[in-house]
C-alpha cells in the first residue's frame, strides 16, 4: 500500500512542464493586457501636440476661407455641389481639430493642477493662457467663416427661390403654388433665426468659459499674493536691521571723533 501511494504522487512528466509554463505565461500576458496602462505625458509633449494642432487648424481655416470665397463667387449651390461638399468636409475637419486642441489644453491644465507635478512656473502658466487665447481666436474665426458661408448659401437659396417664383408667375401658377412658396419663405426665415440663436448660444458658452478661466487666474493670483506678505515682512526686517547697524556705526564713529578732539584739546 505504501509503495502504491508513493508511485501515484510522482511529479508530472518532463514533456508536460513546457506546456504548463507556456500556459502560465499566456495567462500572465492576458492579465497584463487587462490592466489599465498609465502613459506618462510630459509638459513638453503636450506643448508639441498643442503647437501641431494649432498649425493644422490654421491651415484648415485658410483652406475653408478660400473654399468659402469660391462658393460665394459661384453663386447658386446647385451649380457647385462639389464646392458645397468640400466646404462641409473642411468645416467638420476644422471642428474636430479644435476639439482635439481643447482636449490637449485641458490636459495641460490638469498637468499643472496635479500635486505631483512641478511647482507652478509663471512661464508655463503664461504659455497655457496663450494656447487658450489662440484656441478661442480660432473658434471665433471658424464661427465667422461659417456665418459668411451660411449667408452666401442663404443668399443663393433666396435668389433661386425668386427665380422659381418669377418662372412660376410667368407660367401662370395656381394659388396653391403661391401659398407653398410663401410657406417655404417662412420656413427659411425660421431656419435663419435658429442659426442666429445658435450663434448667440455659442457666444454665451464662450463667454462662460472665459469667465471660468478668469476665475482660475484670479484664484492663482490670490495664492501668489497670499505668499507675498511673508516675503515683504522678511525684506522689511532686513532693511530695519541694516538701518539699525548704520545708526550704531554712526554713533560709534561720532563718539570716537569727539573723544579724539577732546584729547587734542587737552594736550
PDB file of C-alpha atoms in Angstrom:
ATOM      1  CA  UNK A   1       0.000   0.000   0.000  1.00  0.00           C
ATOM      2  CA  UNK A   2       2.769   2.395   0.813  1.00  0.00           C
ATOM      3  CA  UNK A   3       4.511   1.711  -2.482  1.00  0.00           C
ATOM      4  CA  UNK A   4       1.387   2.397  -4.486  1.00  0.00           C
ATOM      5  CA  UNK A   5       0.797   5.791  -2.836  1.00  0.00           C
ATOM      6  CA  UNK A   6       4.364   6.856  -3.469  1.00  0.00           C
ATOM      7  CA  UNK A   7       4.129   5.903  -7.102  1.00  0.00           C
ATOM      8  CA  UNK A   8       0.883   7.831  -7.531  1.00  0.00           C
ATOM      9  CA  UNK A   9       2.384  11.081  -6.117  1.00  0.00           C
ATOM     10  CA  UNK A  10       5.203  11.257  -8.675  1.00  0.00           C
ATOM     11  CA  UNK A  11       5.750  14.668 -10.397  1.00  0.00           C
ATOM     12  CA  UNK A  12       4.455  15.237 -13.935  1.00  0.00           C
ATOM     13  CA  UNK A  13       6.463  14.053 -16.845  1.00  0.00           C
ATOM     14  CA  UNK A  14       9.055  16.409 -18.384  1.00  0.00           C
ATOM     15  CA  UNK A  15       7.008  16.685 -21.565  1.00  0.00           C
ATOM     16  CA  UNK A  16       4.187  18.404 -19.654  1.00  0.00           C
ATOM     17  CA  UNK A  17       6.414  21.038 -17.981  1.00  0.00           C
ATOM     18  CA  UNK A  18       6.872  23.301 -21.058  1.00  0.00           C
ATOM     19  CA  UNK A  19       3.151  23.199 -21.709  1.00  0.00           C
ATOM     20  CA  UNK A  20       2.416  24.288 -18.133  1.00  0.00           C
ATOM     21  CA  UNK A  21       4.950  27.133 -18.237  1.00  0.00           C
ATOM     22  CA  UNK A  22       3.679  28.396 -21.583  1.00  0.00           C
ATOM     23  CA  UNK A  23       0.086  28.366 -20.293  1.00  0.00           C
ATOM     24  CA  UNK A  24       1.148  30.304 -17.182  1.00  0.00           C
ATOM     25  CA  UNK A  25       2.959  32.861 -19.335  1.00  0.00           C
ATOM     26  CA  UNK A  26      -0.102  33.223 -21.559  1.00  0.00           C
ATOM     27  CA  UNK A  27      -2.296  33.830 -18.502  1.00  0.00           C
ATOM     28  CA  UNK A  28       0.144  36.454 -17.215  1.00  0.00           C
ATOM     29  CA  UNK A  29       0.138  38.194 -20.594  1.00  0.00           C
ATOM     30  CA  UNK A  30      -3.664  38.162 -20.616  1.00  0.00           C
ATOM     31  CA  UNK A  31      -3.776  39.669 -17.127  1.00  0.00           C
ATOM     32  CA  UNK A  32      -1.217  42.313 -18.049  1.00  0.00           C
ATOM     33  CA  UNK A  33      -3.241  43.191 -21.143  1.00  0.00           C
ATOM     34  CA  UNK A  34      -6.362  43.620 -18.980  1.00  0.00           C
ATOM     35  CA  UNK A  35      -4.613  46.008 -16.582  1.00  0.00           C
ATOM     36  CA  UNK A  36      -5.063  49.716 -17.485  1.00  0.00           C
ATOM     37  CA  UNK A  37      -1.971  51.324 -18.934  1.00  0.00           C
ATOM     38  CA  UNK A  38      -0.814  54.625 -17.472  1.00  0.00           C
ATOM     39  CA  UNK A  39       1.068  56.612 -20.096  1.00  0.00           C
ATOM     40  CA  UNK A  40       3.409  59.233 -18.800  1.00  0.00           C
ATOM     41  CA  UNK A  41       2.516  62.505 -20.524  1.00  0.00           C
ATOM     42  CA  UNK A  42       5.032  65.289 -20.072  1.00  0.00           C
ATOM     43  CA  UNK A  43       4.603  69.020 -20.421  1.00  0.00           C
ATOM     44  CA  UNK A  44       6.842  69.139 -23.496  1.00  0.00           C
ATOM     45  CA  UNK A  45       4.828  66.507 -25.350  1.00  0.00           C
ATOM     46  CA  UNK A  46       1.560  68.318 -24.578  1.00  0.00           C
ATOM     47  CA  UNK A  47       3.048  71.599 -25.752  1.00  0.00           C
ATOM     48  CA  UNK A  48       4.251  69.990 -29.005  1.00  0.00           C
ATOM     49  CA  UNK A  49       0.795  68.499 -29.596  1.00  0.00           C
ATOM     50  CA  UNK A  50      -0.821  71.882 -28.998  1.00  0.00           C
ATOM     51  CA  UNK A  51       1.510  73.629 -31.452  1.00  0.00           C
ATOM     52  CA  UNK A  52       0.994  70.948 -34.095  1.00  0.00           C
ATOM     53  CA  UNK A  53      -2.787  71.154 -33.750  1.00  0.00           C
ATOM     54  CA  UNK A  54      -2.661  74.948 -33.916  1.00  0.00           C
ATOM     55  CA  UNK A  55      -0.744  74.764 -37.194  1.00  0.00           C
ATOM     56  CA  UNK A  56      -3.231  72.257 -38.600  1.00  0.00           C
ATOM     57  CA  UNK A  57      -6.204  74.376 -37.535  1.00  0.00           C
ATOM     58  CA  UNK A  58      -4.652  77.448 -39.133  1.00  0.00           C
ATOM     59  CA  UNK A  59      -4.128  75.563 -42.400  1.00  0.00           C
ATOM     60  CA  UNK A  60      -7.697  74.247 -42.371  1.00  0.00           C
ATOM     61  CA  UNK A  61      -9.088  77.719 -41.669  1.00  0.00           C
ATOM     62  CA  UNK A  62      -7.162  79.138 -44.608  1.00  0.00           C
ATOM     63  CA  UNK A  63      -8.483  76.379 -46.892  1.00  0.00           C
ATOM     64  CA  UNK A  64     -12.023  76.881 -45.570  1.00  0.00           C
ATOM     65  CA  UNK A  65     -11.850  80.634 -46.175  1.00  0.00           C
ATOM     66  CA  UNK A  66     -10.640  80.071 -49.721  1.00  0.00           C
ATOM     67  CA  UNK A  67     -13.355  77.479 -50.410  1.00  0.00           C
ATOM     68  CA  UNK A  68     -15.989  79.822 -48.982  1.00  0.00           C
ATOM     69  CA  UNK A  69     -14.871  82.677 -51.219  1.00  0.00           C
ATOM     70  CA  UNK A  70     -15.017  80.348 -54.248  1.00  0.00           C
ATOM     71  CA  UNK A  71     -18.512  79.285 -53.221  1.00  0.00           C
ATOM     72  CA  UNK A  72     -19.652  82.912 -52.938  1.00  0.00           C
ATOM     73  CA  UNK A  73     -18.287  83.651 -56.411  1.00  0.00           C
ATOM     74  CA  UNK A  74     -20.044  80.665 -57.990  1.00  0.00           C
ATOM     75  CA  UNK A  75     -23.436  81.700 -56.640  1.00  0.00           C
ATOM     76  CA  UNK A  76     -26.197  79.128 -56.774  1.00  0.00           C
ATOM     77  CA  UNK A  77     -25.472  75.955 -54.813  1.00  0.00           C
ATOM     78  CA  UNK A  78     -26.901  73.594 -57.400  1.00  0.00           C
ATOM     79  CA  UNK A  79     -24.191  74.645 -59.860  1.00  0.00           C
ATOM     80  CA  UNK A  80     -21.402  73.921 -57.386  1.00  0.00           C
ATOM     81  CA  UNK A  81     -22.284  70.761 -55.479  1.00  0.00           C
ATOM     82  CA  UNK A  82     -18.644  69.702 -55.180  1.00  0.00           C
ATOM     83  CA  UNK A  83     -17.768  73.067 -53.618  1.00  0.00           C
ATOM     84  CA  UNK A  84     -20.532  72.702 -51.031  1.00  0.00           C
ATOM     85  CA  UNK A  85     -19.329  69.191 -50.148  1.00  0.00           C
ATOM     86  CA  UNK A  86     -15.753  70.443 -49.865  1.00  0.00           C
ATOM     87  CA  UNK A  87     -16.815  73.280 -47.559  1.00  0.00           C
ATOM     88  CA  UNK A  88     -18.814  70.860 -45.395  1.00  0.00           C
ATOM     89  CA  UNK A  89     -15.855  68.482 -45.100  1.00  0.00           C
ATOM     90  CA  UNK A  90     -13.492  71.335 -44.213  1.00  0.00           C
ATOM     91  CA  UNK A  91     -15.879  72.600 -41.530  1.00  0.00           C
ATOM     92  CA  UNK A  92     -16.115  69.145 -39.980  1.00  0.00           C
ATOM     93  CA  UNK A  93     -12.330  68.605 -40.036  1.00  0.00           C
ATOM     94  CA  UNK A  94     -11.666  72.037 -38.538  1.00  0.00           C
ATOM     95  CA  UNK A  95     -14.170  71.439 -35.740  1.00  0.00           C
ATOM     96  CA  UNK A  96     -12.590  68.071 -34.961  1.00  0.00           C
ATOM     97  CA  UNK A  97      -9.124  69.640 -34.801  1.00  0.00           C
ATOM     98  CA  UNK A  98     -10.427  72.350 -32.468  1.00  0.00           C
ATOM     99  CA  UNK A  99     -11.940  69.687 -30.205  1.00  0.00           C
ATOM    100  CA  UNK A 100      -8.598  67.874 -30.076  1.00  0.00           C
ATOM    101  CA  UNK A 101      -6.840  71.170 -29.309  1.00  0.00           C
ATOM    102  CA  UNK A 102      -9.279  71.870 -26.471  1.00  0.00           C
ATOM    103  CA  UNK A 103      -8.634  68.381 -25.074  1.00  0.00           C
ATOM    104  CA  UNK A 104      -4.864  68.962 -25.148  1.00  0.00           C
ATOM    105  CA  UNK A 105      -5.283  72.342 -23.399  1.00  0.00           C
ATOM    106  CA  UNK A 106      -7.447  70.662 -20.759  1.00  0.00           C
ATOM    107  CA  UNK A 107      -4.706  68.044 -20.264  1.00  0.00           C
ATOM    108  CA  UNK A 108      -2.162  70.858 -19.837  1.00  0.00           C
ATOM    109  CA  UNK A 109      -4.348  72.491 -17.174  1.00  0.00           C
ATOM    110  CA  UNK A 110      -4.748  69.173 -15.362  1.00  0.00           C
ATOM    111  CA  UNK A 111      -0.975  68.636 -15.569  1.00  0.00           C
ATOM    112  CA  UNK A 112      -0.328  71.960 -13.795  1.00  0.00           C
ATOM    113  CA  UNK A 113      -3.008  71.257 -11.187  1.00  0.00           C
ATOM    114  CA  UNK A 114      -1.564  67.861 -10.241  1.00  0.00           C
ATOM    115  CA  UNK A 115       0.127  67.877  -6.813  1.00  0.00           C
ATOM    116  CA  UNK A 116       2.924  65.613  -8.077  1.00  0.00           C
ATOM    117  CA  UNK A 117       3.767  67.972 -10.942  1.00  0.00           C
ATOM    118  CA  UNK A 118       6.474  70.609 -10.989  1.00  0.00           C
ATOM    119  CA  UNK A 119       5.611  73.736  -8.947  1.00  0.00           C
ATOM    120  CA  UNK A 120       3.712  76.300 -10.968  1.00  0.00           C
ATOM    121  CA  UNK A 121       6.048  78.284 -13.176  1.00  0.00           C
ATOM    122  CA  UNK A 122       4.910  81.712 -14.443  1.00  0.00           C
ATOM    123  CA  UNK A 123       6.214  80.875 -17.920  1.00  0.00           C
ATOM    124  CA  UNK A 124       4.184  77.644 -18.004  1.00  0.00           C
ATOM    125  CA  UNK A 125       1.046  79.472 -16.847  1.00  0.00           C
ATOM    126  CA  UNK A 126       1.634  82.162 -19.462  1.00  0.00           C
ATOM    127  CA  UNK A 127       2.113  79.517 -22.160  1.00  0.00           C
ATOM    128  CA  UNK A 128      -1.105  77.762 -21.129  1.00  0.00           C
ATOM    129  CA  UNK A 129      -3.019  81.045 -21.233  1.00  0.00           C
ATOM    130  CA  UNK A 130      -1.524  81.770 -24.651  1.00  0.00           C
ATOM    131  CA  UNK A 131      -2.718  78.425 -26.021  1.00  0.00           C
ATOM    132  CA  UNK A 132      -6.192  79.111 -24.605  1.00  0.00           C
ATOM    133  CA  UNK A 133      -6.299  82.510 -26.271  1.00  0.00           C
ATOM    134  CA  UNK A 134      -5.204  81.030 -29.604  1.00  0.00           C
ATOM    135  CA  UNK A 135      -7.882  78.315 -29.377  1.00  0.00           C
ATOM    136  CA  UNK A 136     -10.506  80.947 -28.566  1.00  0.00           C
ATOM    137  CA  UNK A 137      -9.407  83.083 -31.546  1.00  0.00           C
ATOM    138  CA  UNK A 138      -9.539  80.069 -33.846  1.00  0.00           C
ATOM    139  CA  UNK A 139     -13.040  79.173 -32.623  1.00  0.00           C
ATOM    140  CA  UNK A 140     -14.208  82.734 -33.177  1.00  0.00           C
ATOM    141  CA  UNK A 141     -12.654  82.801 -36.653  1.00  0.00           C
ATOM    142  CA  UNK A 142     -14.317  79.483 -37.514  1.00  0.00           C
ATOM    143  CA  UNK A 143     -17.722  80.815 -36.453  1.00  0.00           C
ATOM    144  CA  UNK A 144     -17.154  83.938 -38.533  1.00  0.00           C
ATOM    145  CA  UNK A 145     -16.211  81.938 -41.642  1.00  0.00           C
ATOM    146  CA  UNK A 146     -19.145  79.563 -41.164  1.00  0.00           C
ATOM    147  CA  UNK A 147     -21.510  82.506 -40.777  1.00  0.00           C
ATOM    148  CA  UNK A 148     -20.255  84.096 -44.002  1.00  0.00           C
ATOM    149  CA  UNK A 149     -20.569  80.782 -45.880  1.00  0.00           C
ATOM    150  CA  UNK A 150     -24.057  80.269 -44.458  1.00  0.00           C
ATOM    151  CA  UNK A 151     -25.030  83.776 -45.534  1.00  0.00           C
ATOM    152  CA  UNK A 152     -23.749  83.051 -49.047  1.00  0.00           C
ATOM    153  CA  UNK A 153     -25.785  79.833 -49.158  1.00  0.00           C
ATOM    154  CA  UNK A 154     -28.897  81.629 -47.902  1.00  0.00           C
ATOM    155  CA  UNK A 155     -28.408  84.348 -50.496  1.00  0.00           C
ATOM    156  CA  UNK A 156     -28.059  81.748 -53.236  1.00  0.00           C
ATOM    157  CA  UNK A 157     -31.170  79.929 -51.973  1.00  0.00           C
ATOM    158  CA  UNK A 158     -33.089  83.186 -51.904  1.00  0.00           C
ATOM    159  CA  UNK A 159     -32.058  84.024 -55.450  1.00  0.00           C
ATOM    160  CA  UNK A 160     -33.100  80.541 -56.544  1.00  0.00           C
ATOM    161  CA  UNK A 161     -36.481  80.929 -54.874  1.00  0.00           C
ATOM    162  CA  UNK A 162     -37.011  84.315 -56.509  1.00  0.00           C
ATOM    163  CA  UNK A 163     -36.181  82.862 -59.924  1.00  0.00           C
ATOM    164  CA  UNK A 164     -38.576  79.979 -59.301  1.00  0.00           C
ATOM    165  CA  UNK A 165     -41.323  82.378 -58.248  1.00  0.00           C
ATOM    166  CA  UNK A 166     -40.817  84.506 -61.350  1.00  0.00           C
ATOM    167  CA  UNK A 167     -40.839  81.402 -63.519  1.00  0.00           C
ATOM    168  CA  UNK A 168     -43.999  80.151 -61.797  1.00  0.00           C
ATOM    169  CA  UNK A 169     -45.652  83.530 -62.183  1.00  0.00           C
ATOM    170  CA  UNK A 170     -44.869  83.685 -65.886  1.00  0.00           C
ATOM    171  CA  UNK A 171     -46.106  80.133 -66.327  1.00  0.00           C
ATOM    172  CA  UNK A 172     -49.408  81.030 -64.645  1.00  0.00           C
ATOM    173  CA  UNK A 173     -49.034  79.137 -61.393  1.00  0.00           C
ATOM    174  CA  UNK A 174     -52.030  78.467 -59.185  1.00  0.00           C
ATOM    175  CA  UNK A 175     -52.805  79.904 -55.742  1.00  0.00           C
ATOM    176  CA  UNK A 176     -51.704  76.710 -54.006  1.00  0.00           C
ATOM    177  CA  UNK A 177     -48.242  77.024 -55.555  1.00  0.00           C
ATOM    178  CA  UNK A 178     -48.040  80.589 -54.350  1.00  0.00           C
ATOM    179  CA  UNK A 179     -49.028  79.551 -50.827  1.00  0.00           C
ATOM    180  CA  UNK A 180     -46.417  76.793 -50.846  1.00  0.00           C
ATOM    181  CA  UNK A 181     -43.793  79.280 -51.920  1.00  0.00           C
ATOM    182  CA  UNK A 182     -44.732  81.647 -49.125  1.00  0.00           C
ATOM    183  CA  UNK A 183     -44.564  78.799 -46.619  1.00  0.00           C
ATOM    184  CA  UNK A 184     -41.091  77.926 -47.853  1.00  0.00           C
ATOM    185  CA  UNK A 185     -40.091  81.546 -47.315  1.00  0.00           C
ATOM    186  CA  UNK A 186     -41.372  81.457 -43.745  1.00  0.00           C
ATOM    187  CA  UNK A 187     -39.539  78.199 -43.061  1.00  0.00           C
ATOM    188  CA  UNK A 188     -36.361  79.687 -44.490  1.00  0.00           C
ATOM    189  CA  UNK A 189     -36.689  82.719 -42.207  1.00  0.00           C
ATOM    190  CA  UNK A 190     -37.227  80.351 -39.285  1.00  0.00           C
ATOM    191  CA  UNK A 191     -34.038  78.485 -40.178  1.00  0.00           C
ATOM    192  CA  UNK A 192     -32.101  81.727 -40.322  1.00  0.00           C
ATOM    193  CA  UNK A 193     -33.479  82.712 -36.912  1.00  0.00           C
ATOM    194  CA  UNK A 194     -32.432  79.344 -35.480  1.00  0.00           C
ATOM    195  CA  UNK A 195     -28.925  79.795 -36.869  1.00  0.00           C
ATOM    196  CA  UNK A 196     -28.655  83.252 -35.308  1.00  0.00           C
ATOM    197  CA  UNK A 197     -29.821  81.838 -31.980  1.00  0.00           C
ATOM    198  CA  UNK A 198     -27.254  79.033 -32.223  1.00  0.00           C
ATOM    199  CA  UNK A 199     -24.515  81.594 -32.777  1.00  0.00           C
ATOM    200  CA  UNK A 200     -25.735  83.574 -29.774  1.00  0.00           C
ATOM    201  CA  UNK A 201     -25.708  80.436 -27.600  1.00  0.00           C
ATOM    202  CA  UNK A 202     -22.201  79.580 -28.775  1.00  0.00           C
ATOM    203  CA  UNK A 203     -21.031  83.094 -27.931  1.00  0.00           C
ATOM    204  CA  UNK A 204     -22.601  82.788 -24.494  1.00  0.00           C
ATOM    205  CA  UNK A 205     -20.804  79.488 -23.903  1.00  0.00           C
ATOM    206  CA  UNK A 206     -17.503  81.049 -24.938  1.00  0.00           C
ATOM    207  CA  UNK A 207     -18.064  83.936 -22.547  1.00  0.00           C
ATOM    208  CA  UNK A 208     -18.818  81.446 -19.786  1.00  0.00           C
ATOM    209  CA  UNK A 209     -15.560  79.604 -20.468  1.00  0.00           C
ATOM    210  CA  UNK A 210     -13.655  82.879 -20.430  1.00  0.00           C
ATOM    211  CA  UNK A 211     -15.281  83.765 -17.103  1.00  0.00           C
ATOM    212  CA  UNK A 212     -14.245  80.448 -15.575  1.00  0.00           C
ATOM    213  CA  UNK A 213     -10.747  80.939 -16.931  1.00  0.00           C
ATOM    214  CA  UNK A 214     -10.546  84.403 -15.369  1.00  0.00           C
ATOM    215  CA  UNK A 215     -11.751  82.984 -12.074  1.00  0.00           C
ATOM    216  CA  UNK A 216      -8.955  80.446 -12.178  1.00  0.00           C
ATOM    217  CA  UNK A 217      -6.419  83.180 -12.889  1.00  0.00           C
ATOM    218  CA  UNK A 218      -7.793  85.249 -10.008  1.00  0.00           C
ATOM    219  CA  UNK A 219      -7.522  82.315  -7.625  1.00  0.00           C
ATOM    220  CA  UNK A 220      -3.911  81.702  -8.680  1.00  0.00           C
ATOM    221  CA  UNK A 221      -3.089  85.383  -8.253  1.00  0.00           C
ATOM    222  CA  UNK A 222      -4.705  85.287  -4.816  1.00  0.00           C
ATOM    223  CA  UNK A 223      -2.468  82.367  -3.887  1.00  0.00           C
ATOM    224  CA  UNK A 224       0.618  84.238  -5.057  1.00  0.00           C
ATOM    225  CA  UNK A 225      -0.427  87.367  -3.162  1.00  0.00           C
ATOM    226  CA  UNK A 226      -1.032  85.221  -0.103  1.00  0.00           C
ATOM    227  CA  UNK A 227       2.610  84.151  -0.196  1.00  0.00           C
ATOM    228  CA  UNK A 228       3.966  87.660  -0.783  1.00  0.00           C
ATOM    229  CA  UNK A 229       3.236  89.145   2.714  1.00  0.00           C
ATOM    230  CA  UNK A 230       5.746  86.774   4.283  1.00  0.00           C
ATOM    231  CA  UNK A 231       8.398  87.860   1.777  1.00  0.00           C
ATOM    232  CA  UNK A 232       7.576  91.517   2.365  1.00  0.00           C
ATOM    233  CA  UNK A 233       7.899  91.027   6.126  1.00  0.00           C
ATOM    234  CA  UNK A 234      11.299  89.377   5.704  1.00  0.00           C
ATOM    235  CA  UNK A 235      12.534  92.185   3.440  1.00  0.00           C
ATOM    236  CA  UNK A 236      11.318  94.847   5.875  1.00  0.00           C
ATOM    237  CA  UNK A 237      13.130  93.122   8.749  1.00  0.00           C
ATOM    238  CA  UNK A 238      16.345  93.010   6.740  1.00  0.00           C
ATOM    239  CA  UNK A 239      16.037  96.717   5.903  1.00  0.00           C
ATOM    240  CA  UNK A 240      15.339  97.560   9.548  1.00  0.00           C
ATOM    241  CA  UNK A 241      18.413  95.648  10.673  1.00  0.00           C
ATOM    242  CA  UNK A 242      20.562  97.441   8.108  1.00  0.00           C
ATOM    243  CA  UNK A 243      19.295 100.822   9.242  1.00  0.00           C
ATOM    244  CA  UNK A 244      19.988  99.902  12.862  1.00  0.00           C
ATOM    245  CA  UNK A 245      23.520  98.825  12.039  1.00  0.00           C
ATOM    246  CA  UNK A 246      24.057 102.080  10.151  1.00  0.00           C
ATOM    247  CA  UNK A 247      22.868 104.158  13.125  1.00  0.00           C
ATOM    248  CA  UNK A 248      25.090 102.222  15.536  1.00  0.00           C
ATOM    249  CA  UNK A 249      28.119 102.694  13.303  1.00  0.00           C
ATOM    250  CA  UNK A 250      27.397 106.429  13.019  1.00  0.00           C
ATOM    251  CA  UNK A 251      27.117 106.763  16.806  1.00  0.00           C
ATOM    252  CA  UNK A 252      30.371 104.875  17.356  1.00  0.00           C
ATOM    253  CA  UNK A 253      32.229 106.981  14.773  1.00  0.00           C
ATOM    254  CA  UNK A 254      30.869 110.225  16.215  1.00  0.00           C
ATOM    255  CA  UNK A 255      31.845 109.213  19.785  1.00  0.00           C
ATOM    256  CA  UNK A 256      35.350 108.293  18.652  1.00  0.00           C
ATOM    257  CA  UNK A 257      35.686 111.613  16.832  1.00  0.00           C
ATOM    258  CA  UNK A 258      34.560 113.576  19.903  1.00  0.00           C
ATOM    259  CA  UNK A 259      36.996 111.714  22.165  1.00  0.00           C
ATOM    260  CA  UNK A 260      39.871 112.340  19.753  1.00  0.00           C
ATOM    261  CA  UNK A 261      39.040 116.046  19.581  1.00  0.00           C
ATOM    262  CA  UNK A 262      38.895 116.305  23.401  1.00  0.00           C
ATOM    263  CA  UNK A 263      42.226 114.564  23.679  1.00  0.00           C
ATOM    264  CA  UNK A 264      43.788 117.008  21.230  1.00  0.00           C
ATOM    265  CA  UNK A 265      42.368 119.998  23.067  1.00  0.00           C
ATOM    266  CA  UNK A 266      43.758 118.862  26.410  1.00  0.00           C
ATOM    267  CA  UNK A 267      47.193 118.160  25.032  1.00  0.00           C
TER     268      UNK A 267
END
